[in-house]
PDB file of C-alpha atoms in Angstrom:
ATOM      1  CA  MET A   1     186.183 -31.763 134.283  1.00 51.00           C
ATOM      2  CA  LYS A   2     183.721 -34.458 134.729  1.00 52.00           C
ATOM      3  CA  LEU A   3     180.058 -33.622 133.828  1.00 50.00           C
ATOM      4  CA  TRP A   4     178.522 -34.146 137.330  1.00 49.00           C
ATOM      5  CA  LYS A   5     181.145 -31.659 138.706  1.00 50.00           C
ATOM      6  CA  PHE A   6     180.081 -28.969 136.247  1.00 44.00           C
ATOM      7  CA  TYR A   7     176.500 -29.472 137.195  1.00 46.00           C
ATOM      8  CA  VAL A   8     177.340 -29.098 140.932  1.00 45.00           C
ATOM      9  CA  ILE A   9     179.272 -25.676 140.170  1.00 49.00           C
ATOM     10  CA  VAL A  10     176.323 -24.424 138.258  1.00 44.00           C
ATOM     11  CA  ALA A  11     173.860 -25.432 140.808  1.00 46.00           C
ATOM     12  CA  ALA A  12     175.874 -23.756 143.527  1.00 48.00           C
ATOM     13  CA  ILE A  13     176.251 -20.578 141.552  1.00 48.00           C
ATOM     14  CA  LEU A  14     172.493 -20.367 141.009  1.00 46.00           C
ATOM     15  CA  ALA A  15     171.834 -20.990 144.537  1.00 47.00           C
ATOM     16  CA  VAL A  16     174.041 -18.046 145.466  1.00 44.00           C
ATOM     17  CA  VAL A  17     172.343 -15.834 142.721  1.00 46.00           C
ATOM     18  CA  ILE A  18     168.841 -16.751 144.154  1.00 49.00           C
ATOM     19  CA  ALA A  19     169.751 -16.523 147.705  1.00 44.00           C
ATOM     20  CA  ILE A  20     171.345 -13.079 147.756  1.00 47.00           C
ATOM     21  CA  PRO A  21     167.904 -11.244 146.300  1.00 53.00           C
ATOM     22  CA  ALA A  22     166.009 -13.180 148.805  1.00 51.00           C
ATOM     23  CA  SER A  23     168.242 -12.417 151.686  1.00 56.00           C
ATOM     24  CA  VAL A  24     167.975  -8.772 150.864  1.00 53.00           C
ATOM     25  CA  TYR A  25     164.150  -9.077 150.836  1.00 55.00           C
ATOM     26  CA  PHE A  26     163.873 -10.630 153.987  1.00 55.00           C
ATOM     27  CA  LEU A  27     166.395  -8.200 155.606  1.00 65.00           C
ATOM     28  CA  LEU A  28     164.606  -5.211 154.245  1.00 72.00           C
ATOM     29  CA  LYS A  29     161.175  -6.168 154.486  1.00 83.00           C
ATOM     30  CA  GLN A  30     159.316  -4.249 157.252  1.00 82.00           C
ATOM     31  CA  PRO A  31     156.235  -5.706 159.250  1.00 89.00           C
ATOM     32  CA  PRO A  32     152.876  -3.933 158.514  1.00 88.00           C
ATOM     33  CA  GLY A  33     152.070  -0.864 160.822  1.00 87.00           C
ATOM     34  CA  VAL A  34     151.564   2.713 161.290  1.00 89.00           C
ATOM     35  CA  LYS A  35     154.003   5.321 162.165  1.00 92.00           C
ATOM     36  CA  THR A  36     152.777   8.666 163.468  1.00 93.00           C
ATOM     37  CA  THR A  37     154.797  11.644 164.451  1.00 95.00           C
ATOM     38  CA  VAL A  38     153.583  15.047 166.028  1.00 97.00           C
ATOM     39  CA  ASP A  39     155.954  17.869 166.488  1.00 97.00           C
ATOM     40  CA  VAL A  40     154.722  21.157 168.021  1.00 97.00           C
ATOM     41  CA  PHE A  41     157.613  23.599 169.206  1.00 97.00           C
ATOM     42  CA  VAL A  42     158.560  27.044 169.556  1.00 97.00           C
ATOM     43  CA  CYS A  43     161.273  29.216 167.985  1.00 97.00           C
ATOM     44  CA  ASP A  44     162.326  32.750 169.430  1.00 96.00           C
ATOM     45  CA  LEU A  45     163.228  35.265 166.890  1.00 97.00           C
ATOM     46  CA  THR A  46     165.414  38.364 167.148  1.00 97.00           C
ATOM     47  CA  ASN A  47     164.311  41.737 165.877  1.00 96.00           C
ATOM     48  CA  GLU A  48     167.355  43.368 164.165  1.00 96.00           C
ATOM     49  CA  SER A  49     166.388  46.965 162.858  1.00 95.00           C
ATOM     50  CA  GLY A  50     162.889  45.829 161.724  1.00 93.00           C
ATOM     51  CA  THR A  51     164.054  42.245 160.435  1.00 97.00           C
ATOM     52  CA  LEU A  52     163.019  39.154 162.382  1.00 98.00           C
ATOM     53  CA  VAL A  53     165.870  36.641 162.307  1.00 97.00           C
ATOM     54  CA  LEU A  54     166.232  33.036 163.488  1.00 97.00           C
ATOM     55  CA  LYS A  55     169.727  33.120 164.817  1.00 92.00           C
ATOM     56  CA  ASN A  56     170.375  29.249 165.215  1.00 95.00           C
ATOM     57  CA  PRO A  57     168.453  26.091 163.788  1.00 96.00           C
ATOM     58  CA  CYS A  58     165.362  25.488 165.897  1.00 97.00           C
ATOM     59  CA  VAL A  59     165.172  21.869 166.640  1.00 97.00           C
ATOM     60  CA  GLY A  60     161.935  19.780 167.220  1.00 96.00           C
ATOM     61  CA  LYS A  61     161.713  16.121 167.865  1.00 96.00           C
ATOM     62  CA  TYR A  62     161.399  15.249 164.160  1.00 96.00           C
ATOM     63  CA  ILE A  63     162.075  18.293 162.041  1.00 97.00           C
ATOM     64  CA  THR A  64     164.126  21.491 162.200  1.00 97.00           C
ATOM     65  CA  VAL A  65     163.483  25.041 161.103  1.00 98.00           C
ATOM     66  CA  THR A  66     167.007  25.942 159.785  1.00 98.00           C
ATOM     67  CA  SER A  67     166.456  29.464 158.747  1.00 97.00           C
ATOM     68  CA  PHE A  68     163.682  32.190 159.066  1.00 98.00           C
ATOM     69  CA  VAL A  69     164.205  35.976 157.976  1.00 98.00           C
ATOM     70  CA  ALA A  70     161.267  38.121 157.592  1.00 97.00           C
ATOM     71  CA  ASN A  71     160.725  41.856 157.361  1.00 97.00           C
ATOM     72  CA  ARG A  72     157.898  44.103 155.601  1.00 96.00           C
ATOM     73  CA  THR A  73     159.366  43.436 152.156  1.00 96.00           C
ATOM     74  CA  TYR A  74     161.188  40.034 152.171  1.00 97.00           C
ATOM     75  CA  LEU A  75     160.479  36.535 153.444  1.00 97.00           C
ATOM     76  CA  ARG A  76     162.640  33.306 153.601  1.00 98.00           C
ATOM     77  CA  TYR A  77     162.214  30.089 155.643  1.00 98.00           C
ATOM     78  CA  GLU A  78     163.420  26.550 155.295  1.00 97.00           C
ATOM     79  CA  ILE A  79     162.200  23.408 157.182  1.00 97.00           C
ATOM     80  CA  PRO A  80     163.920  20.656 155.237  1.00 97.00           C
ATOM     81  CA  GLY A  81     161.417  17.838 154.084  1.00 93.00           C
ATOM     82  CA  ARG A  82     158.672  20.067 154.856  1.00 95.00           C
ATOM     83  CA  LEU A  83     158.547  23.794 153.702  1.00 96.00           C
ATOM     84  CA  GLU A  84     160.876  26.264 152.012  1.00 96.00           C
ATOM     85  CA  LEU A  85     160.100  29.581 150.558  1.00 97.00           C
ATOM     86  CA  GLU A  86     162.025  32.763 149.622  1.00 96.00           C
ATOM     87  CA  THR A  87     159.903  35.813 148.054  1.00 95.00           C
ATOM     88  CA  THR A  88     159.669  39.526 148.233  1.00 95.00           C
ATOM     89  CA  ALA A  89     156.387  41.665 148.779  1.00 95.00           C
ATOM     90  CA  GLN A  90     155.230  45.236 148.599  1.00 94.00           C
ATOM     91  CA  ASP A  91     154.063  44.759 152.193  1.00 95.00           C
ATOM     92  CA  LEU A  92     154.290  41.352 153.946  1.00 95.00           C
ATOM     93  CA  TRP A  93     152.404  42.340 156.845  1.00 96.00           C
ATOM     94  CA  THR A  94     149.432  43.261 155.038  1.00 94.00           C
ATOM     95  CA  GLY A  95     149.637  40.152 152.398  1.00 95.00           C
ATOM     96  CA  MET A  96     150.423  37.233 154.624  1.00 96.00           C
ATOM     97  CA  THR A  97     147.509  34.906 155.768  1.00 96.00           C
ATOM     98  CA  THR A  98     146.213  35.438 159.332  1.00 96.00           C
ATOM     99  CA  VAL A  99     144.791  33.091 161.777  1.00 96.00           C
ATOM    100  CA  GLU A 100     141.599  34.733 161.402  1.00 95.00           C
ATOM    101  CA  GLU A 101     141.381  34.242 157.705  1.00 94.00           C
ATOM    102  CA  VAL A 102     141.839  30.543 158.316  1.00 96.00           C
ATOM    103  CA  ALA A 103     139.440  30.107 161.095  1.00 95.00           C
ATOM    104  CA  SER A 104     136.491  32.025 159.281  1.00 92.00           C
ATOM    105  CA  ASN A 105     137.568  30.899 155.730  1.00 90.00           C
ATOM    106  CA  LYS A 106     137.487  34.556 154.620  1.00 86.00           C
ATOM    107  CA  ILE A 107     138.233  35.963 151.159  1.00 88.00           C
ATOM    108  CA  ARG A 108     140.518  39.051 151.465  1.00 89.00           C
ATOM    109  CA  GLU A 109     140.457  41.911 149.038  1.00 89.00           C
ATOM    110  CA  PHE A 110     143.340  44.158 148.172  1.00 90.00           C
ATOM    111  CA  ARG A 111     142.923  47.591 146.397  1.00 90.00           C
ATOM    112  CA  ILE A 112     145.823  48.831 144.206  1.00 88.00           C
ATOM    113  CA  GLY A 113     145.084  51.802 142.064  1.00 84.00           C
ATOM    114  CA  ASN A 114     141.764  51.473 140.584  1.00 88.00           C
ATOM    115  CA  ARG A 115     141.675  47.625 140.747  1.00 90.00           C
ATOM    116  CA  THR A 116     140.611  45.110 143.390  1.00 92.00           C
ATOM    117  CA  TYR A 117     142.364  41.760 144.090  1.00 91.00           C
ATOM    118  CA  GLU A 118     141.343  38.931 145.715  1.00 90.00           C
ATOM    119  CA  LYS A 119     143.477  36.381 147.604  1.00 89.00           C
ATOM    120  CA  THR A 120     142.273  32.951 147.187  1.00 86.00           C
ATOM    121  CA  PRO A 121     140.706  31.416 150.633  1.00 88.00           C
ATOM    122  CA  GLU A 122     142.388  28.736 152.171  1.00 92.00           C
ATOM    123  CA  ASN A 123     139.925  25.954 151.165  1.00 91.00           C
ATOM    124  CA  LEU A 124     142.360  22.955 151.497  1.00 91.00           C
ATOM    125  CA  VAL A 125     142.998  23.264 155.096  1.00 94.00           C
ATOM    126  CA  PRO A 126     142.050  20.144 157.009  1.00 93.00           C
ATOM    127  CA  PRO A 127     138.573  20.727 158.702  1.00 93.00           C
ATOM    128  CA  THR A 128     139.845  19.689 161.781  1.00 92.00           C
ATOM    129  CA  PHE A 129     142.483  22.297 162.060  1.00 95.00           C
ATOM    130  CA  ARG A 130     140.209  25.121 160.931  1.00 95.00           C
ATOM    131  CA  ALA A 131     137.853  24.050 163.692  1.00 94.00           C
ATOM    132  CA  ALA A 132     140.661  24.089 166.397  1.00 93.00           C
ATOM    133  CA  LEU A 133     141.732  27.609 165.197  1.00 95.00           C
ATOM    134  CA  ALA A 134     138.201  28.970 165.299  1.00 95.00           C
ATOM    135  CA  ARG A 135     138.001  27.594 169.036  1.00 94.00           C
ATOM    136  CA  LEU A 136     141.266  29.128 169.952  1.00 94.00           C
ATOM    137  CA  VAL A 137     140.457  32.505 168.372  1.00 94.00           C
ATOM    138  CA  LYS A 138     137.306  32.536 170.685  1.00 94.00           C
ATOM    139  CA  LYS A 139     139.579  31.719 173.771  1.00 94.00           C
ATOM    140  CA  TYR A 140     142.310  34.035 172.811  1.00 94.00           C
ATOM    141  CA  PRO A 141     141.009  36.979 170.715  1.00 94.00           C
ATOM    142  CA  TRP A 142     144.663  38.165 170.128  1.00 93.00           C
ATOM    143  CA  LEU A 143     145.485  35.274 168.361  1.00 94.00           C
ATOM    144  CA  SER A 144     143.242  36.453 165.430  1.00 94.00           C
ATOM    145  CA  ASP A 145     145.898  38.729 164.084  1.00 94.00           C
ATOM    146  CA  ALA A 146     148.874  36.023 164.240  1.00 96.00           C
ATOM    147  CA  TYR A 147     150.177  35.160 160.847  1.00 97.00           C
ATOM    148  CA  ILE A 148     150.321  31.630 159.233  1.00 97.00           C
ATOM    149  CA  VAL A 149     153.481  32.080 157.143  1.00 97.00           C
ATOM    150  CA  ASN A 150     152.925  29.106 154.786  1.00 97.00           C
ATOM    151  CA  GLY A 151     149.429  30.256 153.850  1.00 96.00           C
ATOM    152  CA  GLY A 152     148.733  32.345 150.689  1.00 95.00           C
ATOM    153  CA  ILE A 153     150.386  35.779 150.288  1.00 95.00           C
ATOM    154  CA  PHE A 154     149.373  38.744 148.145  1.00 94.00           C
ATOM    155  CA  ARG A 155     152.724  40.384 147.176  1.00 93.00           C
ATOM    156  CA  GLY A 156     151.298  43.436 145.819  1.00 89.00           C
ATOM    157  CA  GLU A 157     153.219  45.350 143.133  1.00 87.00           C
ATOM    158  CA  VAL A 158     156.551  43.512 142.650  1.00 89.00           C
ATOM    159  CA  PHE A 159     159.295  43.572 140.338  1.00 81.00           C
ATOM    160  CA  ALA A 160     159.329  40.387 137.990  1.00 79.00           C
ATOM    161  CA  PRO A 161     162.952  39.779 136.750  1.00 78.00           C
ATOM    162  CA  ARG A 162     161.992  37.278 134.037  1.00 76.00           C
ATOM    163  CA  ALA A 163     159.213  39.637 132.706  1.00 73.00           C
ATOM    164  CA  ASN A 164     161.265  42.681 133.494  1.00 78.00           C
ATOM    165  CA  GLN A 165     158.475  44.658 134.776  1.00 82.00           C
ATOM    166  CA  THR A 166     156.411  45.165 137.706  1.00 83.00           C
ATOM    167  CA  VAL A 167     153.393  42.796 138.332  1.00 84.00           C
ATOM    168  CA  ILE A 168     151.016  41.956 140.931  1.00 85.00           C
ATOM    169  CA  GLY A 169     152.424  38.945 142.751  1.00 86.00           C
ATOM    170  CA  PHE A 170     150.775  36.119 144.718  1.00 89.00           C
ATOM    171  CA  VAL A 171     152.466  33.175 146.718  1.00 91.00           C
ATOM    172  CA  PHE A 172     150.292  30.104 146.483  1.00 91.00           C
ATOM    173  CA  SER A 173     149.415  28.376 149.874  1.00 93.00           C
ATOM    174  CA  ALA A 174     151.224  25.612 151.185  1.00 94.00           C
ATOM    175  CA  LEU A 175     148.773  25.012 154.051  1.00 95.00           C
ATOM    176  CA  GLN A 176     147.394  21.964 153.237  1.00 94.00           C
ATOM    177  CA  PRO A 177     147.973  18.084 153.467  1.00 93.00           C
ATOM    178  CA  PHE A 178     150.671  16.413 151.280  1.00 92.00           C
ATOM    179  CA  CYS A 179     150.166  12.688 150.569  1.00 88.00           C
ATOM    180  CA  GLY A 180     152.189  10.360 148.424  1.00 85.00           C
ATOM    181  CA  ILE A 181     153.334   6.798 147.961  1.00 85.00           C
ATOM    182  CA  SER A 182     157.111   5.457 147.928  1.00 86.00           C
ATOM    183  CA  TYR A 183     158.541   2.020 147.685  1.00 87.00           C
ATOM    184  CA  ASP A 184     161.632   0.367 148.649  1.00 87.00           C
ATOM    185  CA  THR A 185     162.912  -2.022 145.777  1.00 83.00           C
ATOM    186  CA  GLY A 186     165.117  -4.952 145.704  1.00 80.00           C
ATOM    187  CA  PRO A 187     168.066  -5.939 143.243  1.00 75.00           C
ATOM    188  CA  GLY A 188     165.636  -7.011 140.679  1.00 69.00           C
ATOM    189  CA  GLY A 189     163.515  -4.127 140.740  1.00 71.00           C
ATOM    190  CA  GLY A 190     160.713  -5.803 142.880  1.00 80.00           C
ATOM    191  CA  VAL A 191     158.809  -3.985 145.538  1.00 86.00           C
ATOM    192  CA  ILE A 192     160.128  -4.726 148.969  1.00 87.00           C
ATOM    193  CA  ASN A 193     157.933  -2.176 150.966  1.00 89.00           C
ATOM    194  CA  ARG A 194     155.355   0.140 150.284  1.00 87.00           C
ATOM    195  CA  TYR A 195     154.832   3.478 152.177  1.00 89.00           C
ATOM    196  CA  ASP A 196     151.660   5.581 152.064  1.00 87.00           C
ATOM    197  CA  SER A 197     151.942   8.908 153.882  1.00 89.00           C
ATOM    198  CA  CYS A 198     150.252  12.005 154.526  1.00 91.00           C
ATOM    199  CA  ARG A 199     151.582  15.118 156.214  1.00 95.00           C
ATOM    200  CA  PHE A 200     150.645  18.629 157.245  1.00 97.00           C
ATOM    201  CA  THR A 201     152.413  21.506 158.517  1.00 97.00           C
ATOM    202  CA  ALA A 202     151.636  25.064 159.694  1.00 97.00           C
ATOM    203  CA  LEU A 203     154.080  27.705 160.649  1.00 97.00           C
ATOM    204  CA  PHE A 204     152.647  30.450 162.973  1.00 97.00           C
ATOM    205  CA  LEU A 205     154.341  33.801 163.416  1.00 97.00           C
ATOM    206  CA  VAL A 206     152.912  35.112 166.931  1.00 96.00           C
ATOM    207  CA  ASN A 207     153.425  38.720 167.741  1.00 94.00           C
ATOM    208  CA  LYS A 208     156.236  39.031 165.511  1.00 94.00           C
ATOM    209  CA  THR A 209     158.667  37.580 168.193  1.00 95.00           C
ATOM    210  CA  ARG A 210     158.365  33.811 168.043  1.00 95.00           C
ATOM    211  CA  LEU A 211     157.430  31.004 165.370  1.00 97.00           C
ATOM    212  CA  VAL A 212     155.205  28.012 166.449  1.00 97.00           C
ATOM    213  CA  VAL A 213     155.741  25.056 164.454  1.00 97.00           C
ATOM    214  CA  PHE A 214     153.049  22.419 164.114  1.00 97.00           C
ATOM    215  CA  ASP A 215     153.601  19.366 162.155  1.00 97.00           C
ATOM    216  CA  VAL A 216     151.813  16.138 161.812  1.00 97.00           C
ATOM    217  CA  ARG A 217     152.578  12.920 159.820  1.00 96.00           C
ATOM    218  CA  VAL A 218     151.090   9.681 159.319  1.00 93.00           C
ATOM    219  CA  GLU A 219     152.895   6.681 157.421  1.00 91.00           C
ATOM    220  CA  LEU A 220     151.056   3.476 156.836  1.00 89.00           C
ATOM    221  CA  VAL A 221     153.818   0.696 155.831  1.00 88.00           C
ATOM    222  CA  ASN A 222     152.764  -2.251 153.858  1.00 88.00           C
ATOM    223  CA  LEU A 223     149.256  -1.630 154.122  1.00 83.00           C
ATOM    224  CA  GLU A 224     148.286  -0.907 150.767  1.00 66.00           C
ATOM    225  CA  ASN A 225     144.854  -2.444 151.027  1.00 67.00           C
ATOM    226  CA  ILE A 226     143.499   0.076 153.481  1.00 65.00           C
ATOM    227  CA  ALA A 227     145.950   3.231 152.520  1.00 66.00           C
ATOM    228  CA  LEU A 228     145.756   5.729 150.073  1.00 66.00           C
ATOM    229  CA  GLU A 229     143.292   5.840 147.338  1.00 65.00           C
ATOM    230  CA  ILE A 230     144.291   7.984 144.333  1.00 61.00           C
ATOM    231  CA  HIS A 231     141.683   8.720 141.616  1.00 55.00           C
ATOM    232  CA  GLU A 232     142.431  10.888 138.609  1.00 56.00           C
ATOM    233  CA  ARG A 233     139.627  12.442 136.606  1.00 58.00           C
ATOM    234  CA  GLY A 234     140.879  14.715 133.848  1.00 53.00           C
ATOM    235  CA  ASP A 235     142.803  17.542 135.629  1.00 49.00           C
ATOM    236  CA  GLU A 236     141.412  16.473 138.975  1.00 47.00           C
ATOM    237  CA  ILE A 237     143.116  14.479 141.310  1.00 51.00           C
ATOM    238  CA  LYS A 238     141.188  13.122 144.288  1.00 55.00           C
ATOM    239  CA  ILE A 239     142.981  11.544 147.281  1.00 61.00           C
ATOM    240  CA  ALA A 240     141.316   9.612 150.024  1.00 60.00           C
ATOM    241  CA  GLY A 241     141.643   6.440 152.007  1.00 66.00           C
ATOM    242  CA  ASN A 242     142.695   5.506 155.753  1.00 76.00           C
ATOM    243  CA  ALA A 243     145.982   7.578 155.539  1.00 80.00           C
ATOM    244  CA  VAL A 244     143.980  10.686 155.053  1.00 84.00           C
ATOM    245  CA  GLY A 245     141.480   9.862 157.795  1.00 85.00           C
ATOM    246  CA  MET A 246     144.353   9.007 160.341  1.00 88.00           C
ATOM    247  CA  LEU A 247     145.951  12.292 159.478  1.00 91.00           C
ATOM    248  CA  MET A 248     142.853  14.134 160.362  1.00 91.00           C
ATOM    249  CA  ARG A 249     142.450  12.341 163.451  1.00 92.00           C
ATOM    250  CA  THR A 250     145.913  13.174 164.554  1.00 93.00           C
ATOM    251  CA  ILE A 251     145.585  16.704 163.782  1.00 94.00           C
ATOM    252  CA  ASN A 252     142.564  16.850 165.918  1.00 93.00           C
ATOM    253  CA  ASN A 253     144.348  15.241 168.779  1.00 93.00           C
ATOM    254  CA  ALA A 254     147.490  17.356 168.455  1.00 94.00           C
ATOM    255  CA  THR A 255     145.470  20.650 168.723  1.00 91.00           C
ATOM    256  CA  LYS A 256     146.022  20.715 172.613  1.00 92.00           C
ATOM    257  CA  LEU A 257     149.653  20.888 172.155  1.00 94.00           C
ATOM    258  CA  LEU A 258     149.054  23.551 169.650  1.00 93.00           C
ATOM    259  CA  GLU A 259     147.098  25.670 172.084  1.00 91.00           C
ATOM    260  CA  GLU A 260     149.696  25.303 174.689  1.00 91.00           C
ATOM    261  CA  ALA A 261     152.342  26.567 172.431  1.00 91.00           C
ATOM    262  CA  LEU A 262     150.344  29.475 171.031  1.00 86.00           C
ATOM    263  CA  ALA A 263     149.160  30.666 174.161  1.00 79.00           C
ATOM    264  CA  LYS A 264     152.442  30.886 176.040  1.00 74.00           C
TER     265      LYS A 264
END
């Protein structure tokens, strides 16, 4: 083979090798922007001998409640991509978080034997959400007794299989914003897209007959200069930035839909 032909072949191969990652990059690259989703919907429950059951998956615009079972001593629910829990309790209806607790940021105490136990207040609830609940409780006083299922739960005296003994159990609250950063990467490992997102979900149990789902999500695409700011100081992690601010505003705007769903 003549030398010039060899160089032509090598140049062609290099062009293909370089062009493929470049084409993947341009195909997958998304324009900068903000994606916001709000999902508020109601799921009817069936009472089967004291156990509340969601018979079929309950579908919103963006998320789905695939299962829900609750009675005095047992709770299980699942919302893929959002919330999932299975737990037991001495008395779920006594230990579960109520709307009034969140609205007034109360600290609840529980007496077992000669000891008093406190359930941690819902300090991480977005202020706009707490303010909305406070307004709703004033307008609809009966709403104060509704449960927020993904809040903290005082389980009371329960058996712990691993410890093989009875203990005082708690479920930590999931009633707080969740934020994170994710990436799309190319064949060579380079970053194609960056996603800064924050979400907040609340699952209400109203009159032990229906679930009301409130879900808000904000995602900033390729806007890293104005998105999430994550600062670590020892054991403390502080999250700020535009994604958090946008989530708070979206929650505030969506509370009208929440009122309509709760008040039905």
